[in-house]
Amino acid sequence: MPIIGPGPNDPENDNWDPSWRHQDTRFRRWLFEKLTEAGCSYAAETATSYAPANRYHGLTDIDAETLAILIGCSTDEVRAAHKADLDEWASEQQLRAHPDMAVLDADLDRIWHRS
């Protein structure tokens, strides 16, 4: 089956991390929880679809509105969850860029327990 959209070796995907499809992120947990509460039968699939794109492409107005409708909340709530995830991710990236071994060890333990 052909790949729709950019392929894995395209420059557009230079910062894409394939582990995002399976990574337990703050936004993914929030989406799954809210979609489940709203009675969505495809909560896990939707969270898996939107969570990686949240970090890689950002959250478009259309995506925020769609999620807000599915969840039954405001777009501001969706954007707040999106921002909290990006802030957490930025903090993780900053630690990796300038690791102090004790801080890095604590961060890795936190990430491991989150998985």
PDB file of C-alpha atoms in Angstrom:
ATOM      1  CA  MET A   1       0.000   0.000   0.000  1.00  0.00           C
ATOM      2  CA  PRO A   2       1.455   3.417  -0.890  1.00  0.00           C
ATOM      3  CA  ILE A   3       2.257   5.949   1.801  1.00  0.00           C
ATOM      4  CA  ILE A   4      -0.137   8.883   1.767  1.00  0.00           C
ATOM      5  CA  GLY A   5       1.658  12.094   2.636  1.00  0.00           C
ATOM      6  CA  PRO A   6       5.363  12.515   3.295  1.00  0.00           C
ATOM      7  CA  GLY A   7       7.436   9.367   3.591  1.00  0.00           C
ATOM      8  CA  PRO A   8       9.741   8.564   6.518  1.00  0.00           C
ATOM      9  CA  ASN A   9      12.819   9.794   4.626  1.00  0.00           C
ATOM     10  CA  ASP A  10      11.337  13.093   3.446  1.00  0.00           C
ATOM     11  CA  PRO A  11      12.856  16.306   4.858  1.00  0.00           C
ATOM     12  CA  GLU A  12       9.422  17.231   6.206  1.00  0.00           C
ATOM     13  CA  ASN A  13       9.835  14.397   8.724  1.00  0.00           C
ATOM     14  CA  ASP A  14      13.334  15.315   9.930  1.00  0.00           C
ATOM     15  CA  ASN A  15      12.203  15.844  13.529  1.00  0.00           C
ATOM     16  CA  TRP A  16       9.629  13.029  13.602  1.00  0.00           C
ATOM     17  CA  ASP A  17      10.191  10.444  16.282  1.00  0.00           C
ATOM     18  CA  PRO A  18       8.376   7.151  15.480  1.00  0.00           C
ATOM     19  CA  SER A  19       8.143   6.358  19.198  1.00  0.00           C
ATOM     20  CA  TRP A  20       5.542   9.136  19.483  1.00  0.00           C
ATOM     21  CA  ARG A  21       2.955   6.728  18.073  1.00  0.00           C
ATOM     22  CA  HIS A  22       3.272   4.634  21.235  1.00  0.00           C
ATOM     23  CA  GLN A  23       4.616   7.116  23.772  1.00  0.00           C
ATOM     24  CA  ASP A  24       2.461   7.830  26.789  1.00  0.00           C
ATOM     25  CA  THR A  25       2.287  11.623  26.651  1.00  0.00           C
ATOM     26  CA  ARG A  26       0.356  14.023  28.808  1.00  0.00           C
ATOM     27  CA  PHE A  27      -1.863  15.082  25.869  1.00  0.00           C
ATOM     28  CA  ARG A  28      -2.555  11.452  24.901  1.00  0.00           C
ATOM     29  CA  ARG A  29      -3.628  10.592  28.456  1.00  0.00           C
ATOM     30  CA  TRP A  30      -5.821  13.691  28.617  1.00  0.00           C
ATOM     31  CA  LEU A  31      -7.442  12.931  25.252  1.00  0.00           C
ATOM     32  CA  PHE A  32      -8.049   9.290  26.109  1.00  0.00           C
ATOM     33  CA  GLU A  33      -9.593  10.206  29.461  1.00  0.00           C
ATOM     34  CA  LYS A  34     -11.871  12.897  28.018  1.00  0.00           C
ATOM     35  CA  LEU A  35     -12.911  10.824  24.995  1.00  0.00           C
ATOM     36  CA  THR A  36     -13.682   7.843  27.235  1.00  0.00           C
ATOM     37  CA  GLU A  37     -15.760  10.054  29.555  1.00  0.00           C
ATOM     38  CA  ALA A  38     -17.644  11.309  26.489  1.00  0.00           C
ATOM     39  CA  GLY A  39     -18.466   7.714  25.532  1.00  0.00           C
ATOM     40  CA  CYS A  40     -16.307   7.640  22.415  1.00  0.00           C
ATOM     41  CA  SER A  41     -15.878   4.019  21.296  1.00  0.00           C
ATOM     42  CA  TYR A  42     -12.645   4.848  19.443  1.00  0.00           C
ATOM     43  CA  ALA A  43     -10.965   6.843  22.234  1.00  0.00           C
ATOM     44  CA  ALA A  44      -7.621   5.008  22.038  1.00  0.00           C
ATOM     45  CA  GLU A  45      -7.406   5.324  18.257  1.00  0.00           C
ATOM     46  CA  THR A  46      -8.263   9.024  18.323  1.00  0.00           C
ATOM     47  CA  ALA A  47      -5.741   9.731  21.077  1.00  0.00           C
ATOM     48  CA  THR A  48      -3.095   7.815  19.117  1.00  0.00           C
ATOM     49  CA  SER A  49      -3.921   9.807  15.999  1.00  0.00           C
ATOM     50  CA  TYR A  50      -3.843  13.262  17.565  1.00  0.00           C
ATOM     51  CA  ALA A  51      -1.146  12.937  20.253  1.00  0.00           C
ATOM     52  CA  PRO A  52       1.884  12.497  17.942  1.00  0.00           C
ATOM     53  CA  ALA A  53       0.631  15.200  15.594  1.00  0.00           C
ATOM     54  CA  ASN A  54       0.244  17.472  18.619  1.00  0.00           C
ATOM     55  CA  ARG A  55       3.996  17.473  19.147  1.00  0.00           C
ATOM     56  CA  TYR A  56       5.107  17.285  15.538  1.00  0.00           C
ATOM     57  CA  HIS A  57       2.736  19.562  13.625  1.00  0.00           C
ATOM     58  CA  GLY A  58       1.115  21.515  16.432  1.00  0.00           C
ATOM     59  CA  LEU A  59      -2.623  21.705  16.907  1.00  0.00           C
ATOM     60  CA  THR A  60      -4.600  23.383  14.138  1.00  0.00           C
ATOM     61  CA  ASP A  61      -7.776  25.316  14.803  1.00  0.00           C
ATOM     62  CA  ILE A  62      -9.736  22.604  12.990  1.00  0.00           C
ATOM     63  CA  ASP A  63      -8.187  19.846  15.140  1.00  0.00           C
ATOM     64  CA  ALA A  64      -8.847  21.803  18.341  1.00  0.00           C
ATOM     65  CA  GLU A  65     -12.475  22.382  17.311  1.00  0.00           C
ATOM     66  CA  THR A  66     -12.950  18.741  16.293  1.00  0.00           C
ATOM     67  CA  LEU A  67     -11.554  17.474  19.588  1.00  0.00           C
ATOM     68  CA  ALA A  68     -13.621  19.974  21.562  1.00  0.00           C
ATOM     69  CA  ILE A  69     -16.788  18.743  19.828  1.00  0.00           C
ATOM     70  CA  LEU A  70     -15.896  15.073  20.383  1.00  0.00           C
ATOM     71  CA  ILE A  71     -15.033  15.657  24.038  1.00  0.00           C
ATOM     72  CA  GLY A  72     -17.727  18.213  24.812  1.00  0.00           C
ATOM     73  CA  CYS A  73     -15.431  20.967  26.047  1.00  0.00           C
ATOM     74  CA  SER A  74     -14.120  24.297  24.821  1.00  0.00           C
ATOM     75  CA  THR A  75     -11.272  24.753  22.362  1.00  0.00           C
ATOM     76  CA  ASP A  76      -9.480  26.642  25.146  1.00  0.00           C
ATOM     77  CA  GLU A  77      -9.463  23.464  27.270  1.00  0.00           C
ATOM     78  CA  VAL A  78      -8.050  21.464  24.343  1.00  0.00           C
ATOM     79  CA  ARG A  79      -5.379  24.106  23.748  1.00  0.00           C
ATOM     80  CA  ALA A  80      -4.483  24.192  27.460  1.00  0.00           C
ATOM     81  CA  ALA A  81      -3.927  20.410  27.458  1.00  0.00           C
ATOM     82  CA  HIS A  82      -1.908  20.757  24.252  1.00  0.00           C
ATOM     83  CA  LYS A  83       0.251  23.512  25.762  1.00  0.00           C
ATOM     84  CA  ALA A  84       0.827  21.566  28.990  1.00  0.00           C
ATOM     85  CA  ASP A  85       2.094  18.617  26.950  1.00  0.00           C
ATOM     86  CA  LEU A  86       4.406  20.818  24.880  1.00  0.00           C
ATOM     87  CA  ASP A  87       5.745  22.477  28.031  1.00  0.00           C
ATOM     88  CA  GLU A  88       6.484  19.082  29.583  1.00  0.00           C
ATOM     89  CA  TRP A  89       8.133  17.906  26.372  1.00  0.00           C
ATOM     90  CA  ALA A  90      10.268  21.080  26.144  1.00  0.00           C
ATOM     91  CA  SER A  91      11.440  20.502  29.698  1.00  0.00           C
ATOM     92  CA  GLU A  92      12.426  16.920  28.834  1.00  0.00           C
ATOM     93  CA  GLN A  93      14.298  18.119  25.745  1.00  0.00           C
ATOM     94  CA  GLN A  94      16.127  20.768  27.744  1.00  0.00           C
ATOM     95  CA  LEU A  95      17.312  18.186  30.263  1.00  0.00           C
ATOM     96  CA  ARG A  96      18.592  15.976  27.479  1.00  0.00           C
ATOM     97  CA  ALA A  97      20.464  18.881  25.878  1.00  0.00           C
ATOM     98  CA  HIS A  98      22.316  19.781  29.123  1.00  0.00           C
ATOM     99  CA  PRO A  99      22.286  16.687  31.311  1.00  0.00           C
ATOM    100  CA  ASP A 100      23.385  16.811  34.885  1.00  0.00           C
ATOM    101  CA  MET A 101      23.605  13.130  35.763  1.00  0.00           C
ATOM    102  CA  ALA A 102      21.498  13.323  38.932  1.00  0.00           C
ATOM    103  CA  VAL A 103      18.776  15.376  37.230  1.00  0.00           C
ATOM    104  CA  LEU A 104      18.859  13.172  34.161  1.00  0.00           C
ATOM    105  CA  ASP A 105      18.574  10.026  36.283  1.00  0.00           C
ATOM    106  CA  ALA A 106      15.560  11.439  38.120  1.00  0.00           C
ATOM    107  CA  ASP A 107      14.005  12.503  34.813  1.00  0.00           C
ATOM    108  CA  LEU A 108      14.518   9.067  33.266  1.00  0.00           C
ATOM    109  CA  ASP A 109      12.952   7.437  36.316  1.00  0.00           C
ATOM    110  CA  ARG A 110       9.952   9.751  36.002  1.00  0.00           C
ATOM    111  CA  ILE A 111       9.598   8.978  32.281  1.00  0.00           C
ATOM    112  CA  TRP A 112       9.961   5.246  32.906  1.00  0.00           C
ATOM    113  CA  HIS A 113       7.263   5.247  35.592  1.00  0.00           C
ATOM    114  CA  ARG A 114       4.959   7.214  33.287  1.00  0.00           C
ATOM    115  CA  SER A 115       5.197   4.554  30.552  1.00  0.00           C
TER     116      SER A 115
END
